[in-house]
PDB file of N, CA and C in Angstrom:
ATOM      1  N   MET F   1       8.320  -7.155   0.161  1.00 88.00           N
ATOM      2  CA  MET F   1       6.960  -6.660  -0.006  1.00 88.00           C
ATOM      3  C   MET F   1       6.155  -7.750  -0.707  1.00 88.00           C
ATOM      4  N   LYS F   2       5.128  -8.199  -0.059  1.00 94.00           N
ATOM      5  CA  LYS F   2       4.312  -9.295  -0.571  1.00 94.00           C
ATOM      6  C   LYS F   2       3.187  -8.761  -1.452  1.00 94.00           C
ATOM      7  N   LYS F   3       3.007  -9.424  -2.596  1.00 96.00           N
ATOM      8  CA  LYS F   3       1.904  -9.086  -3.496  1.00 96.00           C
ATOM      9  C   LYS F   3       0.679  -9.882  -3.061  1.00 96.00           C
ATOM     10  N   LEU F   4      -0.462  -9.204  -2.945  1.00 96.00           N
ATOM     11  CA  LEU F   4      -1.696  -9.843  -2.490  1.00 96.00           C
ATOM     12  C   LEU F   4      -2.737  -9.897  -3.598  1.00 96.00           C
ATOM     13  N   ASN F   5      -3.551 -10.960  -3.571  1.00 95.00           N
ATOM     14  CA  ASN F   5      -4.737 -10.973  -4.422  1.00 95.00           C
ATOM     15  C   ASN F   5      -5.908 -10.479  -3.570  1.00 95.00           C
ATOM     16  N   SER F   6      -7.094 -10.469  -4.116  1.00 93.00           N
ATOM     17  CA  SER F   6      -8.255  -9.907  -3.404  1.00 93.00           C
ATOM     18  C   SER F   6      -8.557 -10.638  -2.097  1.00 93.00           C
ATOM     19  N   ASN F   7      -8.542 -11.965  -2.118  1.00 93.00           N
ATOM     20  CA  ASN F   7      -8.833 -12.732  -0.908  1.00 93.00           C
ATOM     21  C   ASN F   7      -7.771 -12.517   0.163  1.00 93.00           C
ATOM     22  N   GLU F   8      -6.511 -12.515  -0.251  1.00 95.00           N
ATOM     23  CA  GLU F   8      -5.415 -12.287   0.700  1.00 95.00           C
ATOM     24  C   GLU F   8      -5.515 -10.882   1.296  1.00 95.00           C
ATOM     25  N   PHE F   9      -5.916  -9.904   0.486  1.00 95.00           N
ATOM     26  CA  PHE F   9      -6.079  -8.537   0.973  1.00 95.00           C
ATOM     27  C   PHE F   9      -7.100  -8.500   2.108  1.00 95.00           C
ATOM     28  N   ARG F  10      -8.213  -9.176   1.904  1.00 94.00           N
ATOM     29  CA  ARG F  10      -9.257  -9.193   2.936  1.00 94.00           C
ATOM     30  C   ARG F  10      -8.745  -9.816   4.237  1.00 94.00           C
ATOM     31  N   GLN F  11      -7.952 -10.869   4.120  1.00 94.00           N
ATOM     32  CA  GLN F  11      -7.418 -11.540   5.312  1.00 94.00           C
ATOM     33  C   GLN F  11      -6.300 -10.738   5.970  1.00 94.00           C
ATOM     34  N   GLU F  12      -5.336 -10.310   5.178  1.00 94.00           N
ATOM     35  CA  GLU F  12      -4.124  -9.670   5.700  1.00 94.00           C
ATOM     36  C   GLU F  12      -4.341  -8.217   6.123  1.00 94.00           C
ATOM     37  N   VAL F  13      -5.149  -7.482   5.377  1.00 96.00           N
ATOM     38  CA  VAL F  13      -5.297  -6.042   5.610  1.00 96.00           C
ATOM     39  C   VAL F  13      -6.607  -5.714   6.327  1.00 96.00           C
ATOM     40  N   GLU F  14      -7.724  -6.066   5.720  1.00 94.00           N
ATOM     41  CA  GLU F  14      -9.019  -5.702   6.305  1.00 94.00           C
ATOM     42  C   GLU F  14      -9.282  -6.404   7.637  1.00 94.00           C
ATOM     43  N   SER F  15      -8.774  -7.613   7.790  1.00 93.00           N
ATOM     44  CA  SER F  15      -8.966  -8.350   9.043  1.00 93.00           C
ATOM     45  C   SER F  15      -7.707  -8.325   9.913  1.00 93.00           C
ATOM     46  N   GLY F  16      -6.699  -7.599   9.465  1.00 89.00           N
ATOM     47  CA  GLY F  16      -5.417  -7.577  10.160  1.00 89.00           C
ATOM     48  C   GLY F  16      -5.388  -6.644  11.350  1.00 89.00           C
ATOM     49  N   LYS F  17      -4.339  -6.796  12.123  1.00 93.00           N
ATOM     50  CA  LYS F  17      -4.097  -5.936  13.281  1.00 93.00           C
ATOM     51  C   LYS F  17      -2.842  -5.114  13.034  1.00 93.00           C
ATOM     52  N   GLY F  18      -2.820  -3.931  13.611  1.00 94.00           N
ATOM     53  CA  GLY F  18      -1.638  -3.086  13.502  1.00 94.00           C
ATOM     54  C   GLY F  18      -1.647  -2.224  12.254  1.00 94.00           C
ATOM     55  N   LEU F  19      -0.479  -1.673  11.968  1.00 96.00           N
ATOM     56  CA  LEU F  19      -0.302  -0.724  10.874  1.00 96.00           C
ATOM     57  C   LEU F  19       0.120  -1.445   9.601  1.00 96.00           C
ATOM     58  N   THR F  20      -0.487  -1.063   8.482  1.00 97.00           N
ATOM     59  CA  THR F  20      -0.188  -1.677   7.194  1.00 97.00           C
ATOM     60  C   THR F  20      -0.170  -0.604   6.114  1.00 97.00           C
ATOM     61  N   LEU F  21       0.794  -0.724   5.194  1.00 98.00           N
ATOM     62  CA  LEU F  21       0.863   0.160   4.029  1.00 98.00           C
ATOM     63  C   LEU F  21       0.595  -0.694   2.795  1.00 98.00           C
ATOM     64  N   VAL F  22      -0.358  -0.276   1.968  1.00 98.00           N
ATOM     65  CA  VAL F  22      -0.699  -1.028   0.759  1.00 98.00           C
ATOM     66  C   VAL F  22      -0.409  -0.159  -0.458  1.00 98.00           C
ATOM     67  N   ASP F  23       0.403  -0.716  -1.361  1.00 98.00           N
ATOM     68  CA  ASP F  23       0.769  -0.053  -2.604  1.00 98.00           C
ATOM     69  C   ASP F  23      -0.132  -0.560  -3.718  1.00 98.00           C
ATOM     70  N   PHE F  24      -1.047   0.276  -4.187  1.00 98.00           N
ATOM     71  CA  PHE F  24      -1.872  -0.056  -5.336  1.00 98.00           C
ATOM     72  C   PHE F  24      -1.123   0.417  -6.576  1.00 98.00           C
ATOM     73  N   SER F  25      -0.754  -0.521  -7.455  1.00 97.00           N
ATOM     74  CA  SER F  25       0.073  -0.171  -8.600  1.00 97.00           C
ATOM     75  C   SER F  25      -0.317  -0.999  -9.822  1.00 97.00           C
ATOM     76  N   ALA F  26       0.388  -0.750 -10.937  1.00 97.00           N
ATOM     77  CA  ALA F  26       0.169  -1.490 -12.176  1.00 97.00           C
ATOM     78  C   ALA F  26       1.513  -1.699 -12.861  1.00 97.00           C
ATOM     79  N   THR F  27       1.639  -2.804 -13.577  1.00 96.00           N
ATOM     80  CA  THR F  27       2.914  -3.129 -14.229  1.00 96.00           C
ATOM     81  C   THR F  27       3.279  -2.123 -15.316  1.00 96.00           C
ATOM     82  N   TRP F  28       2.297  -1.473 -15.926  1.00 97.00           N
ATOM     83  CA  TRP F  28       2.528  -0.537 -17.024  1.00 97.00           C
ATOM     84  C   TRP F  28       2.812   0.894 -16.546  1.00 97.00           C
ATOM     85  N   CYS F  29       2.786   1.108 -15.252  1.00 97.00           N
ATOM     86  CA  CYS F  29       2.877   2.455 -14.681  1.00 97.00           C
ATOM     87  C   CYS F  29       4.325   2.846 -14.365  1.00 97.00           C
ATOM     88  N   GLY F  30       4.808   3.905 -15.018  1.00 96.00           N
ATOM     89  CA  GLY F  30       6.177   4.377 -14.796  1.00 96.00           C
ATOM     90  C   GLY F  30       6.457   4.797 -13.363  1.00 96.00           C
ATOM     91  N   PRO F  31       5.646   5.683 -12.778  1.00 97.00           N
ATOM     92  CA  PRO F  31       5.880   6.079 -11.389  1.00 97.00           C
ATOM     93  C   PRO F  31       5.819   4.886 -10.414  1.00 97.00           C
ATOM     94  N   CYS F  32       4.999   3.873 -10.742  1.00 97.00           N
ATOM     95  CA  CYS F  32       4.922   2.674  -9.890  1.00 97.00           C
ATOM     96  C   CYS F  32       6.261   1.943  -9.893  1.00 97.00           C
ATOM     97  N   LYS F  33       6.903   1.900 -11.053  1.00 96.00           N
ATOM     98  CA  LYS F  33       8.213   1.239 -11.172  1.00 96.00           C
ATOM     99  C   LYS F  33       9.267   1.984 -10.362  1.00 96.00           C
ATOM    100  N   MET F  34       9.114   3.285 -10.214  1.00 97.00           N
ATOM    101  CA  MET F  34      10.040   4.078  -9.389  1.00 97.00           C
ATOM    102  C   MET F  34       9.716   3.895  -7.904  1.00 97.00           C
ATOM    103  N   GLN F  35       8.429   3.757  -7.571  1.00 97.00           N
ATOM    104  CA  GLN F  35       7.998   3.621  -6.177  1.00 97.00           C
ATOM    105  C   GLN F  35       8.377   2.263  -5.602  1.00 97.00           C
ATOM    106  N   GLY F  36       8.310   1.222  -6.420  1.00 96.00           N
ATOM    107  CA  GLY F  36       8.555  -0.151  -5.980  1.00 96.00           C
ATOM    108  C   GLY F  36       9.841  -0.357  -5.191  1.00 96.00           C
ATOM    109  N   PRO F  37      10.998   0.038  -5.729  1.00 96.00           N
ATOM    110  CA  PRO F  37      12.261  -0.172  -4.999  1.00 96.00           C
ATOM    111  C   PRO F  37      12.317   0.550  -3.652  1.00 96.00           C
ATOM    112  N   ILE F  38      11.696   1.715  -3.564  1.00 97.00           N
ATOM    113  CA  ILE F  38      11.662   2.446  -2.290  1.00 97.00           C
ATOM    114  C   ILE F  38      10.872   1.648  -1.264  1.00 97.00           C
ATOM    115  N   LEU F  39       9.747   1.099  -1.681  1.00 97.00           N
ATOM    116  CA  LEU F  39       8.915   0.315  -0.763  1.00 97.00           C
ATOM    117  C   LEU F  39       9.580  -0.999  -0.388  1.00 97.00           C
ATOM    118  N   GLU F  40      10.270  -1.624  -1.343  1.00 96.00           N
ATOM    119  CA  GLU F  40      11.002  -2.870  -1.054  1.00 96.00           C
ATOM    120  C   GLU F  40      12.057  -2.627   0.024  1.00 96.00           C
ATOM    121  N   GLU F  41      12.798  -1.547  -0.135  1.00 96.00           N
ATOM    122  CA  GLU F  41      13.837  -1.199   0.840  1.00 96.00           C
ATOM    123  C   GLU F  41      13.218  -0.914   2.205  1.00 96.00           C
ATOM    124  N   LEU F  42      12.161  -0.147   2.201  1.00 96.00           N
ATOM    125  CA  LEU F  42      11.467   0.214   3.434  1.00 96.00           C
ATOM    126  C   LEU F  42      10.916  -1.032   4.138  1.00 96.00           C
ATOM    127  N   ALA F  43      10.374  -1.969   3.365  1.00 94.00           N
ATOM    128  CA  ALA F  43       9.757  -3.178   3.921  1.00 94.00           C
ATOM    129  C   ALA F  43      10.740  -3.992   4.759  1.00 94.00           C
ATOM    130  N   SER F  44      12.014  -3.958   4.393  1.00 93.00           N
ATOM    131  CA  SER F  44      13.007  -4.745   5.122  1.00 93.00           C
ATOM    132  C   SER F  44      13.483  -4.045   6.396  1.00 93.00           C
ATOM    133  N   GLU F  45      13.040  -2.811   6.603  1.00 95.00           N
ATOM    134  CA  GLU F  45      13.561  -2.029   7.731  1.00 95.00           C
ATOM    135  C   GLU F  45      12.508  -1.574   8.741  1.00 95.00           C
ATOM    136  N   VAL F  46      11.230  -1.740   8.420  1.00 95.00           N
ATOM    137  CA  VAL F  46      10.190  -1.215   9.309  1.00 95.00           C
ATOM    138  C   VAL F  46       9.451  -2.344  10.030  1.00 95.00           C
ATOM    139  N   ASP F  47       8.722  -1.977  11.085  1.00 93.00           N
ATOM    140  CA  ASP F  47       8.021  -2.978  11.879  1.00 93.00           C
ATOM    141  C   ASP F  47       6.533  -3.084  11.526  1.00 93.00           C
ATOM    142  N   TYR F  48       6.144  -2.556  10.379  1.00 95.00           N
ATOM    143  CA  TYR F  48       4.775  -2.723   9.894  1.00 95.00           C
ATOM    144  C   TYR F  48       4.831  -3.433   8.539  1.00 95.00           C
ATOM    145  N   GLN F  49       3.692  -3.976   8.128  1.00 95.00           N
ATOM    146  CA  GLN F  49       3.613  -4.717   6.877  1.00 95.00           C
ATOM    147  C   GLN F  49       3.455  -3.760   5.696  1.00 95.00           C
ATOM    148  N   ILE F  50       4.094  -4.119   4.577  1.00 97.00           N
ATOM    149  CA  ILE F  50       3.899  -3.398   3.325  1.00 97.00           C
ATOM    150  C   ILE F  50       3.491  -4.431   2.279  1.00 97.00           C
ATOM    151  N   PHE F  51       2.347  -4.195   1.642  1.00 97.00           N
ATOM    152  CA  PHE F  51       1.824  -5.109   0.642  1.00 97.00           C
ATOM    153  C   PHE F  51       1.633  -4.393  -0.687  1.00 97.00           C
ATOM    154  N   ASN F  52       1.555  -5.174  -1.762  1.00 97.00           N
ATOM    155  CA  ASN F  52       1.306  -4.640  -3.093  1.00 97.00           C
ATOM    156  C   ASN F  52       0.027  -5.253  -3.646  1.00 97.00           C
ATOM    157  N   ILE F  53      -0.777  -4.427  -4.299  1.00 97.00           N
ATOM    158  CA  ILE F  53      -1.965  -4.873  -5.026  1.00 97.00           C
ATOM    159  C   ILE F  53      -1.831  -4.391  -6.464  1.00 97.00           C
ATOM    160  N   ASP F  54      -1.902  -5.316  -7.418  1.00 97.00           N
ATOM    161  CA  ASP F  54      -1.918  -4.954  -8.835  1.00 97.00           C
ATOM    162  C   ASP F  54      -3.367  -4.602  -9.187  1.00 97.00           C
ATOM    163  N   VAL F  55      -3.615  -3.356  -9.569  1.00 97.00           N
ATOM    164  CA  VAL F  55      -4.988  -2.904  -9.809  1.00 97.00           C
ATOM    165  C   VAL F  55      -5.640  -3.615 -10.991  1.00 97.00           C
ATOM    166  N   ASP F  56      -4.845  -4.123 -11.924  1.00 96.00           N
ATOM    167  CA  ASP F  56      -5.403  -4.846 -13.065  1.00 96.00           C
ATOM    168  C   ASP F  56      -5.836  -6.260 -12.680  1.00 96.00           C
ATOM    169  N   GLU F  57      -5.137  -6.856 -11.726  1.00 96.00           N
ATOM    170  CA  GLU F  57      -5.458  -8.211 -11.285  1.00 96.00           C
ATOM    171  C   GLU F  57      -6.516  -8.219 -10.178  1.00 96.00           C
ATOM    172  N   SER F  58      -6.578  -7.160  -9.395  1.00 95.00           N
ATOM    173  CA  SER F  58      -7.530  -7.069  -8.276  1.00 95.00           C
ATOM    174  C   SER F  58      -8.371  -5.813  -8.407  1.00 95.00           C
ATOM    175  N   ASP F  59      -9.056  -5.700  -9.541  1.00 94.00           N
ATOM    176  CA  ASP F  59      -9.835  -4.491  -9.804  1.00 94.00           C
ATOM    177  C   ASP F  59     -11.014  -4.337  -8.848  1.00 94.00           C
ATOM    178  N   ASP F  60     -11.464  -5.437  -8.222  1.00 96.00           N
ATOM    179  CA  ASP F  60     -12.549  -5.330  -7.243  1.00 96.00           C
ATOM    180  C   ASP F  60     -12.106  -4.552  -6.005  1.00 96.00           C
ATOM    181  N   ILE F  61     -10.897  -4.827  -5.526  1.00 96.00           N
ATOM    182  CA  ILE F  61     -10.352  -4.111  -4.359  1.00 96.00           C
ATOM    183  C   ILE F  61     -10.046  -2.664  -4.738  1.00 96.00           C
ATOM    184  N   ALA F  62      -9.449  -2.479  -5.920  1.00 96.00           N
ATOM    185  CA  ALA F  62      -9.136  -1.117  -6.387  1.00 96.00           C
ATOM    186  C   ALA F  62     -10.416  -0.295  -6.486  1.00 96.00           C
ATOM    187  N   GLY F  63     -11.485  -0.891  -6.983  1.00 96.00           N
ATOM    188  CA  GLY F  63     -12.763  -0.193  -7.083  1.00 96.00           C
ATOM    189  C   GLY F  63     -13.367   0.097  -5.721  1.00 96.00           C
ATOM    190  N   GLN F  64     -13.257  -0.863  -4.813  1.00 96.00           N
ATOM    191  CA  GLN F  64     -13.804  -0.692  -3.463  1.00 96.00           C
ATOM    192  C   GLN F  64     -13.179   0.506  -2.757  1.00 96.00           C
ATOM    193  N   TYR F  65     -11.875   0.741  -3.014  1.00 96.00           N
ATOM    194  CA  TYR F  65     -11.172   1.846  -2.359  1.00 96.00           C
ATOM    195  C   TYR F  65     -10.991   3.049  -3.286  1.00 96.00           C
ATOM    196  N   ASN F  66     -11.740   3.078  -4.381  1.00 96.00           N
ATOM    197  CA  ASN F  66     -11.745   4.215  -5.311  1.00 96.00           C
ATOM    198  C   ASN F  66     -10.353   4.609  -5.784  1.00 96.00           C
ATOM    199  N   VAL F  67      -9.570   3.626  -6.171  1.00 97.00           N
ATOM    200  CA  VAL F  67      -8.231   3.908  -6.698  1.00 97.00           C
ATOM    201  C   VAL F  67      -8.399   4.410  -8.129  1.00 97.00           C
ATOM    202  N   ASN F  68      -8.171   5.709  -8.308  1.00 94.00           N
ATOM    203  CA  ASN F  68      -8.332   6.341  -9.620  1.00 94.00           C
ATOM    204  C   ASN F  68      -7.007   6.637 -10.289  1.00 94.00           C
ATOM    205  N   ALA F  69      -5.908   6.556  -9.532  1.00 96.00           N
ATOM    206  CA  ALA F  69      -4.582   6.828 -10.063  1.00 96.00           C
ATOM    207  C   ALA F  69      -3.586   5.909  -9.365  1.00 96.00           C
ATOM    208  N   VAL F  70      -2.564   5.519 -10.099  1.00 97.00           N
ATOM    209  CA  VAL F  70      -1.504   4.696  -9.521  1.00 97.00           C
ATOM    210  C   VAL F  70      -0.169   5.399  -9.698  1.00 97.00           C
ATOM    211  N   PRO F  71       0.751   5.234  -8.748  1.00 97.00           N
ATOM    212  CA  PRO F  71       0.556   4.473  -7.523  1.00 97.00           C
ATOM    213  C   PRO F  71      -0.303   5.226  -6.504  1.00 97.00           C
ATOM    214  N   SER F  72      -1.049   4.452  -5.738  1.00 98.00           N
ATOM    215  CA  SER F  72      -1.769   4.970  -4.582  1.00 98.00           C
ATOM    216  C   SER F  72      -1.320   4.165  -3.377  1.00 98.00           C
ATOM    217  N   LEU F  73      -0.825   4.858  -2.372  1.00 98.00           N
ATOM    218  CA  LEU F  73      -0.378   4.208  -1.140  1.00 98.00           C
ATOM    219  C   LEU F  73      -1.441   4.445  -0.082  1.00 98.00           C
ATOM    220  N   MET F  74      -1.980   3.360   0.455  1.00 98.00           N
ATOM    221  CA  MET F  74      -3.034   3.488   1.459  1.00 98.00           C
ATOM    222  C   MET F  74      -2.548   2.947   2.793  1.00 98.00           C
ATOM    223  N   ILE F  75      -2.800   3.732   3.827  1.00 98.00           N
ATOM    224  CA  ILE F  75      -2.383   3.382   5.184  1.00 98.00           C
ATOM    225  C   ILE F  75      -3.601   2.846   5.936  1.00 98.00           C
ATOM    226  N   PHE F  76      -3.460   1.615   6.439  1.00 97.00           N
ATOM    227  CA  PHE F  76      -4.517   0.980   7.220  1.00 97.00           C
ATOM    228  C   PHE F  76      -4.030   0.752   8.641  1.00 97.00           C
ATOM    229  N   LYS F  77      -4.909   0.933   9.596  1.00 97.00           N
ATOM    230  CA  LYS F  77      -4.607   0.601  10.981  1.00 97.00           C
ATOM    231  C   LYS F  77      -5.748  -0.265  11.497  1.00 97.00           C
ATOM    232  N   ASP F  78      -5.402  -1.471  11.939  1.00 96.00           N
ATOM    233  CA  ASP F  78      -6.399  -2.440  12.414  1.00 96.00           C
ATOM    234  C   ASP F  78      -7.530  -2.624  11.408  1.00 96.00           C
ATOM    235  N   GLY F  79      -7.170  -2.693  10.127  1.00 96.00           N
ATOM    236  CA  GLY F  79      -8.135  -2.962   9.071  1.00 96.00           C
ATOM    237  C   GLY F  79      -8.925  -1.773   8.573  1.00 96.00           C
ATOM    238  N   VAL F  80      -8.673  -0.590   9.129  1.00 96.00           N
ATOM    239  CA  VAL F  80      -9.420   0.617   8.755  1.00 96.00           C
ATOM    240  C   VAL F  80      -8.510   1.561   7.970  1.00 96.00           C
ATOM    241  N   LEU F  81      -8.996   2.026   6.814  1.00 97.00           N
ATOM    242  CA  LEU F  81      -8.241   2.981   6.002  1.00 97.00           C
ATOM    243  C   LEU F  81      -8.105   4.300   6.755  1.00 97.00           C
ATOM    244  N   LYS F  82      -6.866   4.760   6.928  1.00 97.00           N
ATOM    245  CA  LYS F  82      -6.604   6.000   7.658  1.00 97.00           C
ATOM    246  C   LYS F  82      -6.182   7.158   6.762  1.00 97.00           C
ATOM    247  N   ASP F  83      -5.431   6.858   5.693  1.00 97.00           N
ATOM    248  CA  ASP F  83      -4.933   7.935   4.840  1.00 97.00           C
ATOM    249  C   ASP F  83      -4.499   7.356   3.496  1.00 97.00           C
ATOM    250  N   THR F  84      -4.394   8.229   2.489  1.00 97.00           N
ATOM    251  CA  THR F  84      -3.985   7.822   1.139  1.00 97.00           C
ATOM    252  C   THR F  84      -2.988   8.828   0.584  1.00 97.00           C
ATOM    253  N   LEU F  85      -1.951   8.306  -0.046  1.00 97.00           N
ATOM    254  CA  LEU F  85      -0.970   9.119  -0.761  1.00 97.00           C
ATOM    255  C   LEU F  85      -1.078   8.742  -2.236  1.00 97.00           C
ATOM    256  N   VAL F  86      -1.391   9.692  -3.095  1.00 97.00           N
ATOM    257  CA  VAL F  86      -1.545   9.407  -4.519  1.00 97.00           C
ATOM    258  C   VAL F  86      -0.335   9.930  -5.278  1.00 97.00           C
ATOM    259  N   GLY F  87       0.188   9.096  -6.179  1.00 97.00           N
ATOM    260  CA  GLY F  87       1.359   9.465  -6.967  1.00 97.00           C
ATOM    261  C   GLY F  87       2.649   9.002  -6.302  1.00 97.00           C
ATOM    262  N   PHE F  88       3.761   9.280  -6.959  1.00 97.00           N
ATOM    263  CA  PHE F  88       5.068   8.894  -6.435  1.00 97.00           C
ATOM    264  C   PHE F  88       5.412   9.720  -5.193  1.00 97.00           C
ATOM    265  N   HIS F  89       5.956   9.047  -4.168  1.00 97.00           N
ATOM    266  CA  HIS F  89       6.381   9.739  -2.950  1.00 97.00           C
ATOM    267  C   HIS F  89       7.769   9.276  -2.535  1.00 97.00           C
ATOM    268  N   SER F  90       8.542  10.192  -1.996  1.00 97.00           N
ATOM    269  CA  SER F  90       9.885   9.862  -1.517  1.00 97.00           C
ATOM    270  C   SER F  90       9.789   8.995  -0.260  1.00 97.00           C
ATOM    271  N   ARG F  91      10.876   8.318   0.031  1.00 97.00           N
ATOM    272  CA  ARG F  91      10.931   7.512   1.247  1.00 97.00           C
ATOM    273  C   ARG F  91      10.640   8.374   2.473  1.00 97.00           C
ATOM    274  N   GLU F  92      11.218   9.562   2.507  1.00 97.00           N
ATOM    275  CA  GLU F  92      11.042  10.462   3.644  1.00 97.00           C
ATOM    276  C   GLU F  92       9.575  10.841   3.831  1.00 97.00           C
ATOM    277  N   ALA F  93       8.890  11.134   2.732  1.00 97.00           N
ATOM    278  CA  ALA F  93       7.472  11.509   2.808  1.00 97.00           C
ATOM    279  C   ALA F  93       6.633  10.341   3.331  1.00 97.00           C
ATOM    280  N   ILE F  94       6.957   9.128   2.893  1.00 97.00           N
ATOM    281  CA  ILE F  94       6.225   7.943   3.347  1.00 97.00           C
ATOM    282  C   ILE F  94       6.483   7.704   4.836  1.00 97.00           C
ATOM    283  N   GLU F  95       7.741   7.781   5.232  1.00 96.00           N
ATOM    284  CA  GLU F  95       8.087   7.561   6.643  1.00 96.00           C
ATOM    285  C   GLU F  95       7.410   8.592   7.542  1.00 96.00           C
ATOM    286  N   GLU F  96       7.382   9.838   7.100  1.00 96.00           N
ATOM    287  CA  GLU F  96       6.761  10.915   7.882  1.00 96.00           C
ATOM    288  C   GLU F  96       5.270  10.657   8.055  1.00 96.00           C
ATOM    289  N   LYS F  97       4.605  10.255   6.981  1.00 96.00           N
ATOM    290  CA  LYS F  97       3.164   9.986   7.037  1.00 96.00           C
ATOM    291  C   LYS F  97       2.869   8.764   7.913  1.00 96.00           C
ATOM    292  N   MET F  98       3.661   7.715   7.785  1.00 97.00           N
ATOM    293  CA  MET F  98       3.437   6.490   8.569  1.00 97.00           C
ATOM    294  C   MET F  98       3.656   6.737  10.066  1.00 97.00           C
ATOM    295  N   ALA F  99       4.599   7.601  10.388  1.00 95.00           N
ATOM    296  CA  ALA F  99       4.910   7.901  11.788  1.00 95.00           C
ATOM    297  C   ALA F  99       3.701   8.491  12.524  1.00 95.00           C
ATOM    298  N   LYS F 100       2.833   9.160  11.802  1.00 96.00           N
ATOM    299  CA  LYS F 100       1.648   9.758  12.419  1.00 96.00           C
ATOM    300  C   LYS F 100       0.671   8.713  12.940  1.00 96.00           C
ATOM    301  N   PHE F 101       0.794   7.479  12.457  1.00 94.00           N
ATOM    302  CA  PHE F 101      -0.157   6.439  12.836  1.00 94.00           C
ATOM    303  C   PHE F 101       0.445   5.354  13.724  1.00 94.00           C
ATOM    304  N   GLN F 102       1.719   5.484  14.038  1.00 87.00           N
ATOM    305  CA  GLN F 102       2.369   4.455  14.866  1.00 87.00           C
ATOM    306  C   GLN F 102       2.160   4.703  16.320  1.00 87.00           C
TER     307      GLN F 102
END
């Protein structure tokens, strides 16, 4: 799972093609620390991109997408936000939600 800064986010996600999952998180967030390993494992097994945005380092992107709680998982398709999952989610819940957009 690649960590993106604001400029990389614009290139990889907003200008990207296909399905993308973006994890908005923070280093101080307990649920984010639990979510991370699930996303890392998933990233090595799926055919879509999974990226991480640190909300403290990229507060402009977090503000643009109204990230009010972390972790927030946002699903993008061809650069367009399709859905958001707020809080910790199981691998199964993430896979089920992503399948709706594939």
